Amino acid sequence: MTEVRTDPLTGLTVAVNGRRQGRPRSRGEDCPFCPGGTEAPADYRVRRFPNRWPALDGGRCEVLLHSPEHGASWATMGIQQALTAVELWGECTAELGARPDVAYVLLFENRGADAGATVDHPHGQAFALPDVPHAPAAQLERSRLLGRCPLCEEPAKELVVAEEGGWRAWVPEAPLFPYALRLAPRAHVPDLPGVTAGGLRELAGLLTTVFGHVDALFGRPAPYLLWVRQRPTDGGRWPWAHLYLEVNVVWRAAGVPRYLAAGELGSGMYFTPLEPERAAERLRGS
Ligand SMILES: [Zn+2]
Ligand SMILES: [Zn+2]
């Protein structure tokens, strides 16, 4: 059983689940996610299933397979496959979000051992959370207090890495990791189910372009953390919700991990050794 505890001093929530230390790590051979593997007995294009090692109880954790090809990535799978994968994200958001016990659907992907992935087959995950978690709630509250949506504003030209129709990718002005990217529709769309079929195709194209740049910059597939922020599904209106994806590469150079260290976790202030404008220029040039 998972127990969600709140630190009485900091107010941060932690899900405690002792069973997950036993989960297998799998690389290459005997991949459970390849067609014919334990989690994917039949052929598939994309696939969703409950996580066998859930971090939370109550059918709240799913795995989303983005491609049947073990070595595929956003950069190489092709726009049609990327589109099928982002359509799966949208379906997953709509289905889990419709549950009365789900207030927030968090989609995310950890790629590579340095990013904590236990299986190296291309896959994402979904958490169907009973409450709106702290980070998206704080961000929505910030926009409400500002009285404007920062994602509706044009980023500085020097920070933009790629554009695809109504979508754009840029390096945030104040990124947590040297190589970070934000991908968002220009229009104030709240969530993936609200994106048109054409918009999803543009997102698929942008993911292909952006990860092509990321992997070219490092000369090999770089480990990253990706998450999707979208409107809570608790039935509230949430007028400030503007869909976006955030990507943080956990290397500062090829093979050199960038750790969040004591000065940062201790202060809540982050330090980056690379000007975001320079990071954008390097990403564009790769
Ligand atoms: Zn595989
Ligand atoms: Zn907006």
PDB file of C-alpha atoms and ligand atoms in Angstrom:
ATOM      1  CA  MET A   1       0.000   0.000   0.000  1.00  0.00           C
ATOM      2  CA  THR A   2       1.113   3.514  -0.730  1.00  0.00           C
ATOM      3  CA  GLU A   3       0.852   6.077   2.013  1.00  0.00           C
ATOM      4  CA  VAL A   4       0.862   9.747   1.051  1.00  0.00           C
ATOM      5  CA  ARG A   5       2.455  11.767   3.845  1.00  0.00           C
ATOM      6  CA  THR A   6       2.821  15.527   4.179  1.00  0.00           C
ATOM      7  CA  ASP A   7       5.934  16.950   5.817  1.00  0.00           C
ATOM      8  CA  PRO A   8       4.575  19.030   8.703  1.00  0.00           C
ATOM      9  CA  LEU A   9       7.418  21.539   8.355  1.00  0.00           C
ATOM     10  CA  THR A  10       7.601  22.129   4.580  1.00  0.00           C
ATOM     11  CA  GLY A  11       4.110  21.042   3.498  1.00  0.00           C
ATOM     12  CA  LEU A  12       5.597  18.903   0.704  1.00  0.00           C
ATOM     13  CA  THR A  13       3.855  15.591  -0.017  1.00  0.00           C
ATOM     14  CA  VAL A  14       5.707  12.280  -0.338  1.00  0.00           C
ATOM     15  CA  ALA A  15       4.180   8.970  -1.491  1.00  0.00           C
ATOM     16  CA  VAL A  16       5.807   6.173   0.516  1.00  0.00           C
ATOM     17  CA  ASN A  17       5.743   2.740  -1.128  1.00  0.00           C
ATOM     18  CA  GLY A  18       8.266   0.156   0.088  1.00  0.00           C
ATOM     19  CA  ARG A  19       7.474  -2.408  -2.618  1.00  0.00           C
ATOM     20  CA  ARG A  20       8.898  -0.423  -5.497  1.00  0.00           C
ATOM     21  CA  GLN A  21      12.512  -1.013  -4.445  1.00  0.00           C
ATOM     22  CA  GLY A  22      12.039  -4.561  -5.802  1.00  0.00           C
ATOM     23  CA  ARG A  23      11.059  -3.522  -9.309  1.00  0.00           C
ATOM     24  CA  PRO A  24      13.177  -5.009 -12.058  1.00  0.00           C
ATOM     25  CA  ARG A  25      15.564  -3.027 -14.209  1.00  0.00           C
ATOM     26  CA  SER A  26      15.637  -4.116 -17.785  1.00  0.00           C
ATOM     27  CA  ARG A  27      17.925  -3.095 -20.602  1.00  0.00           C
ATOM     28  CA  GLY A  28      18.045  -4.506 -24.083  1.00  0.00           C
ATOM     29  CA  GLU A  29      17.382  -8.242 -23.945  1.00  0.00           C
ATOM     30  CA  ASP A  30      14.127  -9.538 -22.467  1.00  0.00           C
ATOM     31  CA  CYS A  31      12.537  -6.113 -22.722  1.00  0.00           C
ATOM     32  CA  PRO A  32       9.025  -6.362 -21.193  1.00  0.00           C
ATOM     33  CA  PHE A  33       7.767  -3.603 -23.538  1.00  0.00           C
ATOM     34  CA  CYS A  34       8.868  -5.063 -26.891  1.00  0.00           C
ATOM     35  CA  PRO A  35       6.101  -6.894 -28.826  1.00  0.00           C
ATOM     36  CA  GLY A  36       5.955 -10.393 -27.341  1.00  0.00           C
ATOM     37  CA  GLY A  37       7.328  -9.172 -23.984  1.00  0.00           C
ATOM     38  CA  THR A  38       5.529  -9.688 -20.657  1.00  0.00           C
ATOM     39  CA  GLU A  39       3.750  -6.303 -20.816  1.00  0.00           C
ATOM     40  CA  ALA A  40       3.010  -6.382 -24.565  1.00  0.00           C
ATOM     41  CA  PRO A  41       2.112  -9.926 -25.657  1.00  0.00           C
ATOM     42  CA  ALA A  42       0.710  -8.863 -29.069  1.00  0.00           C
ATOM     43  CA  ASP A  43       1.916  -6.512 -31.801  1.00  0.00           C
ATOM     44  CA  TYR A  44       0.990  -2.878 -31.281  1.00  0.00           C
ATOM     45  CA  ARG A  45       1.576   0.631 -32.607  1.00  0.00           C
ATOM     46  CA  VAL A  46       1.147   2.280 -29.211  1.00  0.00           C
ATOM     47  CA  ARG A  47      -0.097   0.712 -26.000  1.00  0.00           C
ATOM     48  CA  ARG A  48      -1.384   1.751 -22.555  1.00  0.00           C
ATOM     49  CA  PHE A  49      -1.559  -0.504 -19.530  1.00  0.00           C
ATOM     50  CA  PRO A  50      -1.580  -0.302 -15.717  1.00  0.00           C
ATOM     51  CA  ASN A  51       1.897  -0.026 -14.187  1.00  0.00           C
ATOM     52  CA  ARG A  52       2.802  -3.331 -12.502  1.00  0.00           C
ATOM     53  CA  TRP A  53       4.917  -1.354 -10.015  1.00  0.00           C
ATOM     54  CA  PRO A  54       2.608   1.583  -9.253  1.00  0.00           C
ATOM     55  CA  ALA A  55       3.886   4.481  -7.177  1.00  0.00           C
ATOM     56  CA  LEU A  56       0.262   5.101  -6.058  1.00  0.00           C
ATOM     57  CA  ASP A  57      -2.660   2.718  -5.361  1.00  0.00           C
ATOM     58  CA  GLY A  58      -6.097   2.661  -6.968  1.00  0.00           C
ATOM     59  CA  GLY A  59      -5.283   2.172 -10.658  1.00  0.00           C
ATOM     60  CA  ARG A  60      -3.611   5.587 -10.775  1.00  0.00           C
ATOM     61  CA  CYS A  61      -0.404   4.695 -12.607  1.00  0.00           C
ATOM     62  CA  GLU A  62      -0.201   3.725 -16.280  1.00  0.00           C
ATOM     63  CA  VAL A  63       2.588   3.032 -18.758  1.00  0.00           C
ATOM     64  CA  LEU A  64       2.308   4.396 -22.316  1.00  0.00           C
ATOM     65  CA  LEU A  65       4.411   2.717 -24.996  1.00  0.00           C
ATOM     66  CA  HIS A  66       5.286   5.247 -27.702  1.00  0.00           C
ATOM     67  CA  SER A  67       6.581   2.784 -30.301  1.00  0.00           C
ATOM     68  CA  PRO A  68       6.994  -0.985 -30.772  1.00  0.00           C
ATOM     69  CA  GLU A  69      10.641  -0.361 -31.793  1.00  0.00           C
ATOM     70  CA  HIS A  70      13.013  -0.742 -28.867  1.00  0.00           C
ATOM     71  CA  GLY A  71      15.545   1.743 -30.192  1.00  0.00           C
ATOM     72  CA  ALA A  72      13.049   4.387 -31.348  1.00  0.00           C
ATOM     73  CA  SER A  73      13.005   7.950 -30.059  1.00  0.00           C
ATOM     74  CA  TRP A  74      10.989  11.093 -30.753  1.00  0.00           C
ATOM     75  CA  ALA A  75      13.785  12.121 -33.107  1.00  0.00           C
ATOM     76  CA  THR A  76      13.722   8.939 -35.172  1.00  0.00           C
ATOM     77  CA  MET A  77      10.254   7.349 -34.950  1.00  0.00           C
ATOM     78  CA  GLY A  78       8.754   9.514 -37.721  1.00  0.00           C
ATOM     79  CA  ILE A  79       5.960  12.074 -37.515  1.00  0.00           C
ATOM     80  CA  GLN A  80       3.170   9.528 -38.081  1.00  0.00           C
ATOM     81  CA  GLN A  81       4.301   7.369 -35.149  1.00  0.00           C
ATOM     82  CA  ALA A  82       4.896  10.472 -32.990  1.00  0.00           C
ATOM     83  CA  LEU A  83       1.357  11.591 -33.823  1.00  0.00           C
ATOM     84  CA  THR A  84      -0.065   8.211 -32.759  1.00  0.00           C
ATOM     85  CA  ALA A  85       1.857   8.534 -29.493  1.00  0.00           C
ATOM     86  CA  VAL A  86       0.617  12.064 -28.718  1.00  0.00           C
ATOM     87  CA  GLU A  87      -2.923  10.976 -29.610  1.00  0.00           C
ATOM     88  CA  LEU A  88      -2.498   8.266 -26.965  1.00  0.00           C
ATOM     89  CA  TRP A  89      -1.469  10.973 -24.451  1.00  0.00           C
ATOM     90  CA  GLY A  90      -4.680  12.856 -25.266  1.00  0.00           C
ATOM     91  CA  GLU A  91      -6.892   9.759 -24.919  1.00  0.00           C
ATOM     92  CA  CYS A  92      -5.205   8.863 -21.670  1.00  0.00           C
ATOM     93  CA  THR A  93      -5.784  12.403 -20.313  1.00  0.00           C
ATOM     94  CA  ALA A  94      -9.470  12.356 -21.314  1.00  0.00           C
ATOM     95  CA  GLU A  95     -10.176   8.867 -19.938  1.00  0.00           C
ATOM     96  CA  LEU A  96      -8.348   9.174 -16.641  1.00  0.00           C
ATOM     97  CA  GLY A  97      -9.493  12.786 -16.194  1.00  0.00           C
ATOM     98  CA  ALA A  98     -13.150  11.724 -16.548  1.00  0.00           C
ATOM     99  CA  ARG A  99     -12.882   9.582 -13.402  1.00  0.00           C
ATOM    100  CA  PRO A 100     -14.587  11.247 -10.428  1.00  0.00           C
ATOM    101  CA  ASP A 101     -11.613  10.349  -8.209  1.00  0.00           C
ATOM    102  CA  VAL A 102      -9.047  12.043 -10.481  1.00  0.00           C
ATOM    103  CA  ALA A 103      -8.317  15.771 -10.131  1.00  0.00           C
ATOM    104  CA  TYR A 104      -5.132  15.913 -12.217  1.00  0.00           C
ATOM    105  CA  VAL A 105      -3.572  13.774 -14.958  1.00  0.00           C
ATOM    106  CA  LEU A 106       0.203  14.094 -15.033  1.00  0.00           C
ATOM    107  CA  LEU A 107       1.881  12.722 -18.160  1.00  0.00           C
ATOM    108  CA  PHE A 108       5.633  12.363 -18.087  1.00  0.00           C
ATOM    109  CA  GLU A 109       8.640  10.570 -19.545  1.00  0.00           C
ATOM    110  CA  ASN A 110      12.027   9.746 -18.061  1.00  0.00           C
ATOM    111  CA  ARG A 111      14.480   8.697 -20.735  1.00  0.00           C
ATOM    112  CA  GLY A 112      17.817   7.074 -20.048  1.00  0.00           C
ATOM    113  CA  ALA A 113      19.406   5.558 -16.948  1.00  0.00           C
ATOM    114  CA  ASP A 114      20.767   8.980 -15.898  1.00  0.00           C
ATOM    115  CA  ALA A 115      17.153  10.206 -15.842  1.00  0.00           C
ATOM    116  CA  GLY A 116      16.016   7.282 -13.684  1.00  0.00           C
ATOM    117  CA  ALA A 117      14.355   5.143 -16.370  1.00  0.00           C
ATOM    118  CA  THR A 118      14.304   1.438 -15.415  1.00  0.00           C
ATOM    119  CA  VAL A 119      13.421   0.223 -18.940  1.00  0.00           C
ATOM    120  CA  ASP A 120      15.047   1.792 -21.981  1.00  0.00           C
ATOM    121  CA  HIS A 121      12.164   1.075 -24.405  1.00  0.00           C
ATOM    122  CA  PRO A 122      10.518   4.410 -25.432  1.00  0.00           C
ATOM    123  CA  HIS A 123       7.646   4.961 -23.024  1.00  0.00           C
ATOM    124  CA  GLY A 124       5.907   7.543 -20.932  1.00  0.00           C
ATOM    125  CA  GLN A 125       3.798   7.280 -17.809  1.00  0.00           C
ATOM    126  CA  ALA A 126       0.592   8.742 -16.449  1.00  0.00           C
ATOM    127  CA  PHE A 127      -0.320   9.522 -12.850  1.00  0.00           C
ATOM    128  CA  ALA A 128      -4.046   9.995 -12.213  1.00  0.00           C
ATOM    129  CA  LEU A 129      -3.829  12.076  -9.044  1.00  0.00           C
ATOM    130  CA  PRO A 130      -6.610  12.500  -6.471  1.00  0.00           C
ATOM    131  CA  ASP A 131      -5.697  16.176  -5.886  1.00  0.00           C
ATOM    132  CA  VAL A 132      -4.112  18.942  -7.941  1.00  0.00           C
ATOM    133  CA  PRO A 133      -0.416  18.608  -7.008  1.00  0.00           C
ATOM    134  CA  HIS A 134       1.603  21.438  -5.514  1.00  0.00           C
ATOM    135  CA  ALA A 135       3.695  22.465  -8.568  1.00  0.00           C
ATOM    136  CA  PRO A 136       0.911  22.939 -11.151  1.00  0.00           C
ATOM    137  CA  ALA A 137      -1.380  24.433  -8.492  1.00  0.00           C
ATOM    138  CA  ALA A 138       1.267  27.018  -7.559  1.00  0.00           C
ATOM    139  CA  GLN A 139       1.851  27.894 -11.212  1.00  0.00           C
ATOM    140  CA  LEU A 140      -1.869  28.356 -11.928  1.00  0.00           C
ATOM    141  CA  GLU A 141      -2.199  30.504  -8.821  1.00  0.00           C
ATOM    142  CA  ARG A 142       0.733  32.632  -9.984  1.00  0.00           C
ATOM    143  CA  SER A 143      -0.935  33.328 -13.365  1.00  0.00           C
ATOM    144  CA  ARG A 144      -4.196  34.166 -11.590  1.00  0.00           C
ATOM    145  CA  LEU A 145      -2.430  36.667  -9.333  1.00  0.00           C
ATOM    146  CA  LEU A 146      -0.513  38.157 -12.289  1.00  0.00           C
ATOM    147  CA  GLY A 147      -3.800  38.479 -14.143  1.00  0.00           C
ATOM    148  CA  ARG A 148      -2.192  37.328 -17.393  1.00  0.00           C
ATOM    149  CA  CYS A 149      -0.932  34.109 -18.952  1.00  0.00           C
ATOM    150  CA  PRO A 150       2.863  34.127 -19.463  1.00  0.00           C
ATOM    151  CA  LEU A 151       2.520  31.285 -21.998  1.00  0.00           C
ATOM    152  CA  CYS A 152       0.386  33.523 -24.224  1.00  0.00           C
ATOM    153  CA  GLU A 153       3.293  35.959 -24.454  1.00  0.00           C
ATOM    154  CA  GLU A 154       5.921  35.710 -27.173  1.00  0.00           C
ATOM    155  CA  PRO A 155       9.303  34.470 -25.835  1.00  0.00           C
ATOM    156  CA  ALA A 156      12.400  36.479 -26.830  1.00  0.00           C
ATOM    157  CA  LYS A 157      13.488  35.558 -30.346  1.00  0.00           C
ATOM    158  CA  GLU A 158      16.955  34.456 -29.149  1.00  0.00           C
ATOM    159  CA  LEU A 159      15.332  31.781 -26.947  1.00  0.00           C
ATOM    160  CA  VAL A 160      13.223  30.166 -29.663  1.00  0.00           C
ATOM    161  CA  VAL A 161      14.552  26.825 -30.925  1.00  0.00           C
ATOM    162  CA  ALA A 162      11.862  25.654 -33.365  1.00  0.00           C
ATOM    163  CA  GLU A 163       8.336  26.373 -34.556  1.00  0.00           C
ATOM    164  CA  GLU A 164       5.740  24.159 -36.182  1.00  0.00           C
ATOM    165  CA  GLY A 165       2.418  25.694 -37.218  1.00  0.00           C
ATOM    166  CA  GLY A 166       0.702  26.932 -34.062  1.00  0.00           C
ATOM    167  CA  TRP A 167       3.344  25.439 -31.740  1.00  0.00           C
ATOM    168  CA  ARG A 168       6.681  26.743 -30.597  1.00  0.00           C
ATOM    169  CA  ALA A 169       9.666  25.402 -28.588  1.00  0.00           C
ATOM    170  CA  TRP A 170      12.011  27.664 -26.652  1.00  0.00           C
ATOM    171  CA  VAL A 171      14.514  27.636 -23.827  1.00  0.00           C
ATOM    172  CA  PRO A 172      12.907  29.110 -20.686  1.00  0.00           C
ATOM    173  CA  GLU A 173      14.304  32.455 -19.536  1.00  0.00           C
ATOM    174  CA  ALA A 174      15.315  30.912 -16.200  1.00  0.00           C
ATOM    175  CA  PRO A 175      15.771  27.167 -16.781  1.00  0.00           C
ATOM    176  CA  LEU A 176      16.443  24.580 -14.050  1.00  0.00           C
ATOM    177  CA  PHE A 177      18.887  22.656 -16.249  1.00  0.00           C
ATOM    178  CA  PRO A 178      21.324  24.142 -18.819  1.00  0.00           C
ATOM    179  CA  TYR A 179      19.474  22.497 -21.678  1.00  0.00           C
ATOM    180  CA  ALA A 180      15.764  22.897 -21.015  1.00  0.00           C
ATOM    181  CA  LEU A 181      12.888  23.403 -23.405  1.00  0.00           C
ATOM    182  CA  ARG A 182       9.288  24.451 -23.196  1.00  0.00           C
ATOM    183  CA  LEU A 183       6.865  23.427 -25.962  1.00  0.00           C
ATOM    184  CA  ALA A 184       3.460  25.100 -26.118  1.00  0.00           C
ATOM    185  CA  PRO A 185       0.702  26.044 -28.503  1.00  0.00           C
ATOM    186  CA  ARG A 186       0.551  29.798 -29.175  1.00  0.00           C
ATOM    187  CA  ALA A 187      -3.205  29.673 -28.564  1.00  0.00           C
ATOM    188  CA  HIS A 188      -4.494  29.497 -24.997  1.00  0.00           C
ATOM    189  CA  VAL A 189      -5.502  25.800 -25.172  1.00  0.00           C
ATOM    190  CA  PRO A 190      -5.989  24.205 -21.732  1.00  0.00           C
ATOM    191  CA  ASP A 191      -5.151  20.565 -22.354  1.00  0.00           C
ATOM    192  CA  LEU A 192      -4.358  17.836 -24.895  1.00  0.00           C
ATOM    193  CA  PRO A 193      -8.015  16.845 -25.402  1.00  0.00           C
ATOM    194  CA  GLY A 194      -8.581  20.494 -26.425  1.00  0.00           C
ATOM    195  CA  VAL A 195      -5.972  20.370 -29.225  1.00  0.00           C
ATOM    196  CA  THR A 196      -7.319  19.865 -32.774  1.00  0.00           C
ATOM    197  CA  ALA A 197      -6.184  16.916 -34.922  1.00  0.00           C
ATOM    198  CA  GLY A 198      -4.024  19.356 -36.918  1.00  0.00           C
ATOM    199  CA  GLY A 199      -2.551  20.763 -33.708  1.00  0.00           C
ATOM    200  CA  LEU A 200      -1.552  17.299 -32.517  1.00  0.00           C
ATOM    201  CA  ARG A 201       0.200  16.707 -35.829  1.00  0.00           C
ATOM    202  CA  GLU A 202       2.112  19.973 -35.345  1.00  0.00           C
ATOM    203  CA  LEU A 203       3.097  18.878 -31.835  1.00  0.00           C
ATOM    204  CA  ALA A 204       4.318  15.544 -33.254  1.00  0.00           C
ATOM    205  CA  GLY A 205       6.396  17.441 -35.823  1.00  0.00           C
ATOM    206  CA  LEU A 206       7.814  19.760 -33.169  1.00  0.00           C
ATOM    207  CA  LEU A 207       8.796  16.846 -30.892  1.00  0.00           C
ATOM    208  CA  THR A 208      10.566  15.215 -33.840  1.00  0.00           C
ATOM    209  CA  THR A 209      12.479  18.430 -34.622  1.00  0.00           C
ATOM    210  CA  VAL A 210      13.333  19.340 -31.043  1.00  0.00           C
ATOM    211  CA  PHE A 211      14.636  15.911 -30.028  1.00  0.00           C
ATOM    212  CA  GLY A 212      16.542  15.751 -33.312  1.00  0.00           C
ATOM    213  CA  HIS A 213      18.342  18.917 -32.140  1.00  0.00           C
ATOM    214  CA  VAL A 214      18.853  17.593 -28.576  1.00  0.00           C
ATOM    215  CA  ASP A 215      20.315  14.236 -29.653  1.00  0.00           C
ATOM    216  CA  ALA A 216      22.479  15.869 -32.340  1.00  0.00           C
ATOM    217  CA  LEU A 217      23.889  18.362 -29.830  1.00  0.00           C
ATOM    218  CA  PHE A 218      25.099  15.590 -27.499  1.00  0.00           C
ATOM    219  CA  GLY A 219      26.037  13.215 -30.331  1.00  0.00           C
ATOM    220  CA  ARG A 220      23.871  10.449 -28.840  1.00  0.00           C
ATOM    221  CA  PRO A 221      20.454  10.041 -27.214  1.00  0.00           C
ATOM    222  CA  ALA A 222      20.550  12.374 -24.212  1.00  0.00           C
ATOM    223  CA  PRO A 223      18.746  11.476 -20.963  1.00  0.00           C
ATOM    224  CA  TYR A 224      15.892  13.815 -20.130  1.00  0.00           C
ATOM    225  CA  LEU A 225      12.858  14.432 -17.973  1.00  0.00           C
ATOM    226  CA  LEU A 226       9.678  15.483 -19.786  1.00  0.00           C
ATOM    227  CA  TRP A 227       6.358  16.424 -18.261  1.00  0.00           C
ATOM    228  CA  VAL A 228       3.075  17.797 -19.541  1.00  0.00           C
ATOM    229  CA  ARG A 229       1.222  20.507 -17.657  1.00  0.00           C
ATOM    230  CA  GLN A 230      -2.482  20.799 -18.395  1.00  0.00           C
ATOM    231  CA  ARG A 231      -5.812  21.760 -16.891  1.00  0.00           C
ATOM    232  CA  PRO A 232      -6.860  19.980 -13.691  1.00  0.00           C
ATOM    233  CA  THR A 233      -9.744  17.547 -14.167  1.00  0.00           C
ATOM    234  CA  ASP A 234     -11.543  18.224 -10.876  1.00  0.00           C
ATOM    235  CA  GLY A 235     -14.428  19.971 -12.668  1.00  0.00           C
ATOM    236  CA  GLY A 236     -13.176  23.517 -11.944  1.00  0.00           C
ATOM    237  CA  ARG A 237     -12.936  26.055 -14.789  1.00  0.00           C
ATOM    238  CA  TRP A 238      -9.248  26.838 -14.390  1.00  0.00           C
ATOM    239  CA  PRO A 239      -9.236  29.725 -16.914  1.00  0.00           C
ATOM    240  CA  TRP A 240      -5.448  30.223 -16.530  1.00  0.00           C
ATOM    241  CA  ALA A 241      -4.532  26.687 -17.641  1.00  0.00           C
ATOM    242  CA  HIS A 242      -2.404  26.752 -20.821  1.00  0.00           C
ATOM    243  CA  LEU A 243      -1.079  23.411 -22.040  1.00  0.00           C
ATOM    244  CA  TYR A 244       2.674  23.003 -22.279  1.00  0.00           C
ATOM    245  CA  LEU A 245       5.437  20.400 -22.199  1.00  0.00           C
ATOM    246  CA  GLU A 246       8.678  20.878 -20.340  1.00  0.00           C
ATOM    247  CA  VAL A 247      11.875  19.008 -21.157  1.00  0.00           C
ATOM    248  CA  ASN A 248      14.993  19.060 -18.992  1.00  0.00           C
ATOM    249  CA  VAL A 249      18.129  17.307 -20.254  1.00  0.00           C
ATOM    250  CA  VAL A 250      19.930  15.940 -17.190  1.00  0.00           C
ATOM    251  CA  TRP A 251      23.398  16.271 -18.735  1.00  0.00           C
ATOM    252  CA  ARG A 252      25.340  19.512 -18.899  1.00  0.00           C
ATOM    253  CA  ALA A 253      27.688  17.947 -21.466  1.00  0.00           C
ATOM    254  CA  ALA A 254      27.619  14.503 -23.117  1.00  0.00           C
ATOM    255  CA  GLY A 255      27.879  11.922 -20.331  1.00  0.00           C
ATOM    256  CA  VAL A 256      28.256  14.571 -17.593  1.00  0.00           C
ATOM    257  CA  PRO A 257      25.212  14.579 -15.293  1.00  0.00           C
ATOM    258  CA  ARG A 258      23.926  17.868 -13.952  1.00  0.00           C
ATOM    259  CA  TYR A 259      22.799  17.323 -10.355  1.00  0.00           C
ATOM    260  CA  LEU A 260      20.501  19.493  -8.314  1.00  0.00           C
ATOM    261  CA  ALA A 261      22.795  20.029  -5.346  1.00  0.00           C
ATOM    262  CA  ALA A 262      22.670  21.268  -1.759  1.00  0.00           C
ATOM    263  CA  GLY A 263      22.909  24.958  -2.590  1.00  0.00           C
ATOM    264  CA  GLU A 264      19.873  24.577  -4.794  1.00  0.00           C
ATOM    265  CA  LEU A 265      17.673  22.212  -2.778  1.00  0.00           C
ATOM    266  CA  GLY A 266      18.655  24.126   0.352  1.00  0.00           C
ATOM    267  CA  SER A 267      17.736  27.518  -1.018  1.00  0.00           C
ATOM    268  CA  GLY A 268      15.088  26.876  -3.665  1.00  0.00           C
ATOM    269  CA  MET A 269      17.264  29.006  -5.963  1.00  0.00           C
ATOM    270  CA  TYR A 270      18.822  27.395  -9.020  1.00  0.00           C
ATOM    271  CA  PHE A 271      22.104  28.000 -10.805  1.00  0.00           C
ATOM    272  CA  THR A 272      22.920  27.332 -14.448  1.00  0.00           C
ATOM    273  CA  PRO A 273      26.368  27.505 -16.036  1.00  0.00           C
ATOM    274  CA  LEU A 274      25.054  28.375 -19.509  1.00  0.00           C
ATOM    275  CA  GLU A 275      23.173  31.443 -20.754  1.00  0.00           C
ATOM    276  CA  PRO A 276      19.758  30.271 -21.954  1.00  0.00           C
ATOM    277  CA  GLU A 277      20.233  32.334 -25.155  1.00  0.00           C
ATOM    278  CA  ARG A 278      23.462  30.416 -25.827  1.00  0.00           C
ATOM    279  CA  ALA A 279      21.719  27.069 -25.117  1.00  0.00           C
ATOM    280  CA  ALA A 280      19.011  27.986 -27.645  1.00  0.00           C
ATOM    281  CA  GLU A 281      21.625  28.930 -30.220  1.00  0.00           C
ATOM    282  CA  ARG A 282      23.460  25.621 -29.722  1.00  0.00           C
ATOM    283  CA  LEU A 283      20.219  23.649 -29.952  1.00  0.00           C
ATOM    284  CA  ARG A 284      19.159  25.479 -33.128  1.00  0.00           C
ATOM    285  CA  GLY A 285      22.548  24.826 -34.685  1.00  0.00           C
ATOM    286  CA  SER A 286      22.514  21.077 -34.077  1.00  0.00           C
TER     287      SER A 286
HETATM  288 ZN    ZN B   1      11.837  -2.998 -25.900  1.00  0.00          ZN
HETATM  289 ZN    ZN B   2      -2.207  31.278 -22.284  1.00  0.00          ZN
END
